């Protein structure tokens, strides 16, 4: 295209804003891939965009509020440029459906979680017919082979499973992401091989409950009369992905403690590429609360599994998710959480204030909601316990030599580089020369803080192999 041939033939641009989790980040990469396949180019400047996509999250209430706040701002832009097309996709679209266009009638396309692949067609339809909404209740099958525009050349998310068959009392995910569907084993491995071929060195396997990966696949095979081995497929998948030539780091998120099996621990311990990091969401340390949440484990069972993982993988970093103020949580319940968090010796924890989600079981228990001031006091006490253990874990690493995968200049100081260790710790370090993103380097850890480490560069151990201009590909 000739950039000088006037505004009529200017390449159209899209802008994507993502809210929420890694699954959503990856869905945004797919939406970007679809738009690029349709001839649009990316822009980070809202004012330049012809298509704006808000890929939404609804896991907690503030995610809702943020979306409607941003839509208010977009209305002004759309008033001045009526050709601008606005898409709302993702979990909140799935949950709020028609409410979005009722509250923001200028939104052109509302598309749910099960049909992201239709985004471009819906944009074309909206051009002709005006605002459209398409929300399906279920995905037919695993949506492989949509184009993807990956943000990073050296690291990629790989969805292995969509949906969730659990029913945690606080969680909206099963109702917006549908039942669990696993991506076929060979398809995952072939996808990772293709990524490795393009120079990707790190993959993160994504699913809501990765340990039940493959349950639906084995059921389908048994129903078809095949005799299927009872081995847990996720452990096999970790080994297969870890064996792909060129893949130096395999991560995954998230396992569910109730389904976290010895076979998975063994696969982690025996597959060198699988990182020494386990994100094992605890949610609460009180057995009473865990039962009310329908989590399917007790605090002791959880700690036993953690101890087994640490025995098998001595240098394991462990992170978790915790909810404060679940309906009915007493001071005693909360103190159990503090005890288990202290016993868990976490490297870090994502802590959340309970947020009632309409349609979930816990949201019905409004008579048991914990007063906001009690929750914020507990939240602060939990933060202190988490930071204490994170700092202790980090201090224990001072003096050690760690291999980091370089991510680029630090956000706060462009003279400092940032990398991540296999344990997923951020390390800020000074390098005399600029280092390309995607390089591996050895650094000596010199200082510890609760959320990062500082270090000094010793040597560069591997240069990146990926292309810097990332083409859209079906991976
Ligand atoms: N309120 C607060 N936190 C929640 N999470 C999920 N649903 C809610 C909710 N309604 C947290 C859980 C989960 C993480 C992704 O988000 O801790 O593990
Ligand atoms: Fe939500 Fe529980 Fe499923 Fe995780 S396992 S997505 S918390 S229902």
Coordinates of C-alpha atoms and ligand atoms in Angstrom, one line a residue:
X1 CA 0.0 0.0 0.0
X2 CA 1.2 3.5 -0.8
X3 CA 1.2 5.6 2.3
X4 CA 1.0 8.8 0.2
X5 CA -2.1 7.8 -1.7
X6 CA -4.4 9.8 0.5
X7 CA -6.7 9.3 3.5
X8 CA -9.1 7.1 1.5
X9 CA -6.6 4.3 1.0
X10 CA -4.9 4.7 4.4
X11 CA -4.5 1.3 6.0
X12 CA -7.2 0.9 8.7
X13 CA -5.9 0.5 12.2
X14 CA -7.2 -1.4 15.3
X15 CA -6.6 -0.9 19.0
X16 CA -7.2 -3.6 21.5
X17 CA -7.5 -3.1 25.3
X18 CA -7.5 -6.3 27.4
X19 CA -8.9 -6.7 30.9
X20 CA -8.3 -9.6 33.1
X21 CA -6.4 -12.9 32.9
X22 CA -3.9 -14.5 30.6
X23 CA -6.7 -16.4 28.8
X24 CA -8.1 -13.0 27.9
X25 CA -4.6 -11.7 26.8
X26 CA -4.4 -14.7 24.5
X27 CA -7.9 -14.2 23.1
X28 CA -6.9 -10.6 22.3
X29 CA -3.9 -12.0 20.4
X30 CA -6.4 -14.1 18.4
X31 CA -8.7 -11.1 17.8
X32 CA -5.6 -9.1 16.7
X33 CA -4.6 -11.9 14.4
X34 CA -8.1 -12.0 12.8
X35 CA -8.1 -8.2 12.2
X36 CA -4.6 -8.3 10.7
X37 CA -5.7 -11.2 8.4
X38 CA -8.5 -8.8 7.4
X39 CA -5.9 -6.1 6.4
X40 CA -5.9 -3.9 9.5
X41 CA -2.7 -2.7 11.2
X42 CA -2.2 -2.3 14.9
X43 CA -2.0 1.1 16.7
X44 CA -1.4 1.9 20.3
X45 CA -2.9 5.3 19.8
X46 CA -6.7 5.3 20.4
X47 CA -7.0 8.5 18.3
X48 CA -5.7 6.7 15.2
X49 CA -7.9 3.6 15.5
X50 CA -10.7 2.7 13.1
X51 CA -11.7 -0.3 15.2
X52 CA -11.4 -0.4 19.0
X53 CA -11.8 -3.7 20.8
X54 CA -12.4 -3.9 24.5
X55 CA -11.8 -7.5 25.5
X56 CA -13.5 -7.8 28.9
X57 CA -13.3 -9.6 32.2
X58 CA -16.0 -10.1 34.8
X59 CA -14.3 -12.1 37.5
X60 CA -14.6 -9.2 40.0
X61 CA -16.9 -6.2 40.1
X62 CA -14.2 -3.6 39.5
X63 CA -13.6 -5.2 36.1
X64 CA -17.2 -4.4 35.2
X65 CA -16.9 -0.8 36.4
X66 CA -13.7 -0.2 34.5
X67 CA -15.4 -1.3 31.2
X68 CA -18.4 1.0 31.6
X69 CA -16.0 3.8 32.5
X70 CA -13.9 3.3 29.4
X71 CA -17.0 3.0 27.2
X72 CA -18.0 6.5 28.5
X73 CA -14.7 7.9 27.2
X74 CA -15.2 6.1 23.8
X75 CA -18.6 7.7 23.3
X76 CA -17.0 11.1 22.9
X77 CA -14.5 9.7 20.4
X78 CA -17.3 8.0 18.4
X79 CA -19.4 11.2 18.4
X80 CA -16.5 13.0 16.7
X81 CA -15.7 10.0 14.3
X82 CA -18.9 8.1 13.5
X83 CA -17.0 5.6 11.3
X84 CA -15.1 4.3 14.3
X85 CA -16.3 0.8 15.2
X86 CA -16.3 -0.4 18.8
X87 CA -16.3 -4.1 19.8
X88 CA -16.9 -5.4 23.2
X89 CA -15.8 -9.0 23.5
X90 CA -15.0 -11.5 26.3
X91 CA -16.4 -12.6 29.6
X92 CA -18.4 -9.4 30.5
X93 CA -19.9 -9.5 27.0
X94 CA -20.9 -13.1 27.6
X95 CA -22.4 -12.2 31.0
X96 CA -24.1 -8.8 30.2
X97 CA -25.2 -9.6 26.7
X98 CA -27.8 -7.0 25.6
X99 CA -27.1 -4.8 28.7
X100 CA -24.0 -3.5 27.0
X101 CA -25.8 -2.1 24.1
X102 CA -28.6 -0.8 26.4
X103 CA -26.1 1.1 28.5
X104 CA -23.8 2.0 25.5
X105 CA -26.0 1.9 22.3
X106 CA -23.0 3.2 20.2
X107 CA -21.2 -0.2 20.6
X108 CA -21.1 -1.8 17.2
X109 CA -20.4 -5.4 18.0
X110 CA -20.9 -7.5 21.2
X111 CA -19.3 -10.9 20.8
X112 CA -19.1 -13.6 23.5
X113 CA -16.4 -16.0 24.6
X114 CA -17.5 -18.9 22.4
X115 CA -17.2 -17.2 19.0
X116 CA -14.2 -14.9 19.0
X117 CA -13.5 -16.2 15.6
X118 CA -16.5 -14.4 14.2
X119 CA -15.3 -10.9 15.2
X120 CA -14.4 -9.8 11.8
X121 CA -17.6 -11.0 10.1
X122 CA -19.6 -9.3 12.8
X123 CA -17.7 -6.0 12.2
X124 CA -18.6 -6.3 8.4
X125 CA -22.2 -7.0 9.3
X126 CA -22.4 -4.1 11.6
X127 CA -21.1 -1.7 8.9
X128 CA -24.1 -2.6 6.8
X129 CA -26.8 -3.3 9.3
X130 CA -25.9 -1.4 12.4
X131 CA -25.1 -2.8 15.9
X132 CA -24.9 -6.6 16.2
X133 CA -24.7 -8.9 19.2
X134 CA -23.8 -12.6 18.9
X135 CA -23.5 -14.6 22.1
X136 CA -23.5 -18.4 22.0
X137 CA -24.1 -20.6 25.0
X138 CA -21.3 -23.1 24.2
X139 CA -18.3 -23.7 22.1
X140 CA -18.9 -26.5 19.7
X141 CA -15.3 -27.8 19.9
X142 CA -11.8 -26.5 20.8
X143 CA -11.2 -23.4 18.6
X144 CA -7.8 -24.3 17.2
X145 CA -6.3 -22.7 14.2
X146 CA -7.5 -19.1 14.5
X147 CA -4.9 -16.7 13.4
X148 CA -2.8 -15.2 16.2
X149 CA -0.8 -12.0 16.4
X150 CA 1.6 -12.8 19.2
X151 CA 2.9 -9.8 21.2
X152 CA 6.2 -11.4 22.1
X153 CA 8.5 -13.3 19.7
X154 CA 10.2 -15.5 22.3
X155 CA 7.3 -16.5 24.6
X156 CA 3.8 -17.7 23.8
X157 CA 0.6 -18.7 25.5
X158 CA -0.8 -22.0 24.4
X159 CA -4.4 -22.8 25.3
X160 CA -4.8 -26.4 26.2
X161 CA -8.3 -26.3 27.6
X162 CA -11.2 -23.9 27.6
X163 CA -14.1 -23.7 30.1
X164 CA -14.4 -25.1 33.6
X165 CA -16.4 -28.0 35.0
X166 CA -16.0 -27.0 38.7
X167 CA -18.5 -25.0 40.6
X168 CA -16.5 -22.9 43.1
X169 CA -19.3 -21.0 44.9
X170 CA -17.7 -17.6 44.3
X171 CA -16.7 -18.0 40.6
X172 CA -18.5 -16.7 37.5
X173 CA -16.0 -18.4 35.1
X174 CA -18.0 -21.6 34.4
X175 CA -21.0 -19.6 33.4
X176 CA -19.2 -17.4 31.0
X177 CA -16.6 -19.8 29.7
X178 CA -18.8 -22.9 29.5
X179 CA -17.9 -26.6 30.0
X180 CA -14.4 -27.9 29.9
X181 CA -13.1 -28.7 26.4
X182 CA -9.6 -29.9 25.9
X183 CA -7.5 -29.3 22.9
X184 CA -6.4 -32.5 21.3
X185 CA -3.0 -33.7 22.6
X186 CA -1.3 -33.9 19.2
X187 CA -2.6 -30.5 18.2
X188 CA -1.0 -28.9 21.3
X189 CA 2.3 -30.6 20.7
X190 CA 2.3 -29.7 17.0
X191 CA 1.4 -26.1 17.9
X192 CA 4.3 -25.9 20.3
X193 CA 6.7 -27.4 17.7
X194 CA 5.6 -24.7 15.2
X195 CA 6.2 -22.1 17.8
X196 CA 9.6 -23.5 18.6
X197 CA 10.3 -23.4 14.8
X198 CA 9.6 -19.7 14.9
X199 CA 12.1 -19.2 17.7
X200 CA 9.8 -19.3 20.7
X201 CA 11.7 -20.6 23.7
X202 CA 9.1 -20.3 26.4
X203 CA 5.5 -21.5 26.4
X204 CA 2.8 -21.2 29.1
X205 CA 0.0 -23.8 28.9
X206 CA -3.3 -22.2 29.8
X207 CA -6.5 -23.7 31.2
X208 CA -8.9 -23.0 34.1
X209 CA -8.1 -26.4 35.6
X210 CA -5.2 -27.8 33.7
X211 CA -5.0 -31.0 35.8
X212 CA -8.3 -32.2 34.4
X213 CA -6.9 -31.7 30.9
X214 CA -7.9 -34.6 28.7
X215 CA -10.7 -35.9 30.8
X216 CA -13.2 -35.1 28.1
X217 CA -10.9 -36.5 25.4
X218 CA -10.5 -39.9 27.2
X219 CA -14.3 -40.0 27.7
X220 CA -14.9 -39.4 24.0
X221 CA -12.4 -42.1 23.1
X222 CA -13.9 -44.6 25.6
X223 CA -17.3 -43.9 24.2
X224 CA -16.0 -44.7 20.8
X225 CA -14.9 -48.1 22.1
X226 CA -11.2 -47.5 22.4
X227 CA -9.3 -48.8 25.4
X228 CA -7.7 -45.7 26.9
X229 CA -4.9 -45.9 29.5
X230 CA -5.9 -44.4 32.8
X231 CA -2.7 -42.3 33.0
X232 CA -3.3 -38.6 33.6
X233 CA -2.9 -36.8 30.4
X234 CA -1.7 -33.5 31.7
X235 CA 1.5 -35.1 33.1
X236 CA 2.1 -36.6 29.7
X237 CA 1.4 -33.3 28.0
X238 CA 4.0 -31.6 30.2
X239 CA 6.6 -34.2 29.3
X240 CA 5.7 -34.0 25.5
X241 CA 5.8 -30.2 25.4
X242 CA 9.0 -30.2 27.5
X243 CA 10.7 -32.5 25.0
X244 CA 10.0 -30.2 22.0
X245 CA 13.4 -29.1 20.6
X246 CA 14.1 -25.4 21.2
X247 CA 11.6 -25.0 24.1
X248 CA 13.6 -24.1 27.1
X249 CA 10.9 -23.1 29.5
X250 CA 7.4 -24.6 30.0
X251 CA 5.0 -22.9 32.4
X252 CA 1.4 -23.6 33.1
X253 CA -1.5 -22.1 34.9
X254 CA -3.6 -23.0 36.8
X255 CA -3.8 -26.4 38.4
X256 CA -6.6 -27.0 40.9
X257 CA -5.3 -28.4 44.2
X258 CA -8.0 -31.1 44.3
X259 CA -6.8 -32.5 41.0
X260 CA -3.1 -31.9 41.5
X261 CA -1.6 -35.4 41.2
X262 CA 1.7 -37.1 42.0
X263 CA 2.1 -37.8 38.2
X264 CA 2.1 -34.1 37.6
X265 CA 4.7 -33.5 40.3
X266 CA 6.8 -36.3 38.8
X267 CA 6.5 -34.8 35.3
X268 CA 7.6 -31.4 36.6
X269 CA 10.5 -32.9 38.5
X270 CA 11.7 -35.1 35.6
X271 CA 11.3 -32.7 32.7
X272 CA 14.1 -30.2 32.8
X273 CA 12.3 -27.6 30.6
X274 CA 9.3 -27.4 33.0
X275 CA 10.0 -24.4 35.3
X276 CA 10.4 -24.7 39.0
X277 CA 7.3 -22.8 39.7
X278 CA 3.9 -23.9 40.9
X279 CA 0.9 -21.6 41.1
X280 CA -1.5 -23.5 43.4
X281 CA -4.6 -21.4 44.3
X282 CA -5.4 -21.9 48.0
X283 CA -8.4 -19.4 48.2
X284 CA -8.8 -19.9 52.0
X285 CA -7.0 -21.7 54.8
X286 CA -10.3 -22.5 56.7
X287 CA -11.8 -25.9 56.1
X288 CA -15.2 -24.5 56.8
X289 CA -14.8 -21.8 54.1
X290 CA -13.2 -24.2 51.7
X291 CA -16.2 -26.5 52.0
X292 CA -18.6 -23.6 51.5
X293 CA -16.6 -22.6 48.5
X294 CA -16.9 -26.3 47.2
X295 CA -13.1 -26.5 46.6
X296 CA -12.9 -30.2 47.3
X297 CA -9.8 -30.1 49.6
X298 CA -8.9 -29.3 53.2
X299 CA -6.1 -27.0 54.3
X300 CA -4.1 -30.1 55.4
X301 CA -4.6 -31.9 52.1
X302 CA -3.4 -28.8 50.3
X303 CA -0.3 -28.5 52.5
X304 CA 0.4 -32.2 52.0
X305 CA 0.4 -31.8 48.2
X306 CA 2.6 -28.8 48.5
X307 CA 5.0 -30.6 50.7
X308 CA 5.1 -33.5 48.2
X309 CA 5.9 -31.1 45.3
X310 CA 8.6 -29.5 47.4
X311 CA 10.2 -32.8 48.2
X312 CA 10.3 -33.7 44.5
X313 CA 11.4 -30.3 43.3
X314 CA 13.6 -28.8 46.0
X315 CA 14.0 -25.4 44.5
X316 CA 10.3 -24.9 43.8
X317 CA 8.8 -21.4 43.9
X318 CA 5.1 -21.5 44.9
X319 CA 2.5 -18.8 44.4
X320 CA -1.2 -18.7 45.1
X321 CA -4.5 -16.9 45.0
X322 CA -6.5 -16.0 48.1
X323 CA -9.9 -14.5 48.6
X324 CA -10.6 -12.4 51.7
X325 CA -14.1 -11.9 53.0
X326 CA -15.9 -14.9 51.4
X327 CA -19.5 -14.8 52.8
X328 CA -19.6 -16.1 56.4
X329 CA -15.8 -15.8 56.9
X330 CA -15.3 -15.4 60.6
X331 CA -12.2 -14.0 62.4
X332 CA -11.3 -17.6 63.2
X333 CA -11.6 -18.7 59.6
X334 CA -9.4 -15.8 58.6
X335 CA -6.8 -16.7 61.2
X336 CA -6.7 -20.2 59.7
X337 CA -5.9 -18.5 56.4
X338 CA -3.1 -16.5 57.9
X339 CA -1.7 -19.7 59.4
X340 CA -1.8 -21.7 56.2
X341 CA -0.3 -18.8 54.3
X342 CA 2.5 -18.7 56.7
X343 CA 3.0 -22.4 56.5
X344 CA 2.8 -22.3 52.7
X345 CA 5.9 -20.0 52.6
X346 CA 4.8 -18.5 49.4
X347 CA 7.0 -16.6 47.0
X348 CA 4.1 -14.4 46.2
X349 CA 0.3 -14.4 46.4
X350 CA -2.5 -12.7 44.5
X351 CA -4.9 -11.6 47.1
X352 CA -8.5 -10.6 46.3
X353 CA -11.4 -9.1 48.2
X354 CA -14.5 -11.2 47.7
X355 CA -16.7 -9.7 45.0
X356 CA -20.3 -11.0 44.7
X357 CA -21.0 -12.1 41.1
X358 CA -24.7 -12.4 40.2
X359 CA -25.7 -15.9 39.4
X360 CA -23.0 -17.6 41.6
X361 CA -24.0 -19.5 44.7
X362 CA -22.1 -17.3 47.1
X363 CA -23.7 -14.1 45.8
X364 CA -27.0 -15.4 47.2
X365 CA -25.7 -15.3 50.7
X366 CA -26.0 -11.5 51.2
X367 CA -27.0 -11.9 54.8
X368 CA -23.5 -13.4 55.4
X369 CA -21.5 -10.7 53.6
X370 CA -18.5 -9.5 55.7
X371 CA -18.6 -5.8 56.4
X372 CA -16.2 -3.8 54.2
X373 CA -14.1 -2.4 57.0
X374 CA -13.6 -5.9 58.5
X375 CA -12.5 -7.1 55.0
X376 CA -10.1 -4.3 54.4
X377 CA -8.5 -4.9 57.8
X378 CA -8.1 -8.6 57.1
X379 CA -6.8 -7.8 53.6
X380 CA -4.0 -5.6 55.1
X381 CA -3.1 -8.3 57.7
X382 CA -2.9 -10.9 54.9
X383 CA -0.7 -8.6 52.8
X384 CA 1.8 -8.3 55.6
X385 CA 2.0 -12.1 56.1
X386 CA 2.4 -12.6 52.3
X387 CA 5.1 -10.0 52.0
X388 CA 7.0 -11.3 54.9
X389 CA 7.3 -14.8 53.4
X390 CA 8.0 -13.4 49.9
X391 CA 10.8 -11.3 51.2
X392 CA 12.3 -14.2 53.2
X393 CA 12.1 -16.4 50.1
X394 CA 13.8 -13.7 48.0
X395 CA 16.5 -13.0 50.6
X396 CA 17.4 -16.6 50.5
X397 CA 18.3 -16.2 46.8
X398 CA 20.8 -13.3 47.4
X399 CA 24.3 -14.4 46.2
X400 CA 22.9 -17.1 43.9
X401 CA 23.5 -17.2 40.2
X402 CA 20.2 -17.4 38.2
X403 CA 19.5 -17.7 34.5
X404 CA 17.0 -15.0 33.4
X405 CA 15.1 -14.6 30.2
X406 CA 15.5 -11.0 29.2
X407 CA 12.2 -9.1 28.8
X408 CA 13.5 -5.6 28.1
X409 CA 14.2 -2.4 29.9
X410 CA 12.7 -2.0 33.4
X411 CA 9.4 0.0 33.4
X412 CA 10.8 2.5 36.0
X413 CA 14.4 2.9 34.7
X414 CA 15.3 2.4 31.1
X415 CA 19.0 1.9 32.0
X416 CA 18.1 -1.2 33.9
X417 CA 17.1 -4.5 32.2
X418 CA 14.4 -6.8 33.4
X419 CA 14.4 -10.6 33.1
X420 CA 12.6 -13.5 34.7
X421 CA 14.0 -16.5 36.3
X422 CA 12.7 -20.1 35.9
X423 CA 10.9 -19.5 39.2
X424 CA 9.1 -16.6 37.5
X425 CA 10.9 -13.9 39.6
X426 CA 11.5 -10.6 38.1
X427 CA 15.2 -9.6 38.3
X428 CA 16.3 -6.0 37.5
X429 CA 20.0 -5.8 36.5
X430 CA 22.3 -3.4 34.9
X431 CA 24.0 -4.5 31.7
X432 CA 26.9 -2.5 30.1
X433 CA 25.5 -3.3 26.6
X434 CA 22.0 -3.4 25.5
X435 CA 20.7 -7.0 25.4
X436 CA 18.1 -8.2 23.0
X437 CA 14.8 -9.3 24.4
X438 CA 14.5 -13.1 24.4
X439 CA 18.2 -13.5 25.3
X440 CA 19.2 -15.7 28.2
X441 CA 21.7 -14.3 30.7
X442 CA 23.2 -15.4 34.0
X443 CA 22.9 -12.8 36.8
X444 CA 24.1 -12.9 40.3
X445 CA 21.3 -11.9 42.7
X446 CA 22.5 -8.9 44.9
X447 CA 19.4 -7.7 46.6
X448 CA 15.9 -8.8 47.5
X449 CA 12.6 -7.0 47.7
X450 CA 9.1 -8.5 48.2
X451 CA 8.1 -8.3 44.6
X452 CA 11.5 -8.5 42.7
X453 CA 15.2 -9.2 42.9
X454 CA 18.1 -7.1 41.9
X455 CA 21.2 -8.5 40.3
X456 CA 24.3 -8.0 38.2
X457 CA 25.0 -9.5 34.8
X458 CA 27.6 -12.2 34.6
X459 CA 27.3 -13.5 31.1
X460 CA 24.9 -13.8 28.2
X461 CA 24.2 -17.5 27.7
X462 CA 21.9 -17.5 24.6
X463 CA 20.9 -15.0 22.0
X464 CA 17.3 -14.9 20.7
X465 CA 16.3 -16.9 17.6
X466 CA 12.9 -15.4 17.0
X467 CA 12.1 -12.9 14.3
X468 CA 11.5 -9.4 15.6
X469 CA 8.6 -8.7 13.1
X470 CA 6.1 -11.3 14.1
X471 CA 3.9 -12.5 11.2
X472 CA 0.3 -13.5 11.9
X473 CA 0.2 -17.3 12.0
X474 CA -2.2 -20.0 12.8
X475 CA -0.5 -21.6 15.8
Ligands
LIG1 N1 -14.2 -12.5 44.2 C1 -12.9 -12.4 44.4 N2 -12.0 -13.1 43.9 C2 -12.3 -14.0 42.9 N3 -11.6 -14.9 42.2 C3 -12.5 -15.6 41.4 N4 -13.7 -15.2 41.6 C4 -13.7 -14.2 42.6 C5 -14.7 -13.4 43.3 N5 -16.0 -13.5 43.0 C6 -10.2 -15.0 42.3 C7 -9.8 -16.5 42.7 C8 -9.2 -17.0 41.5 C9 -8.6 -15.8 40.8 C10 -8.4 -16.0 39.4 O1 -9.6 -14.8 41.0 O2 -8.8 -16.4 43.7 O3 -8.3 -18.0 41.7
LIG2 FE1 -13.5 -20.7 38.8 FE2 -13.1 -22.8 40.4 FE3 -13.2 -23.1 37.8 FE4 -11.1 -21.8 38.9 S1 -11.7 -24.0 39.2 S2 -12.3 -21.2 37.0 S3 -12.1 -20.8 40.6 S4 -14.9 -22.4 39.1

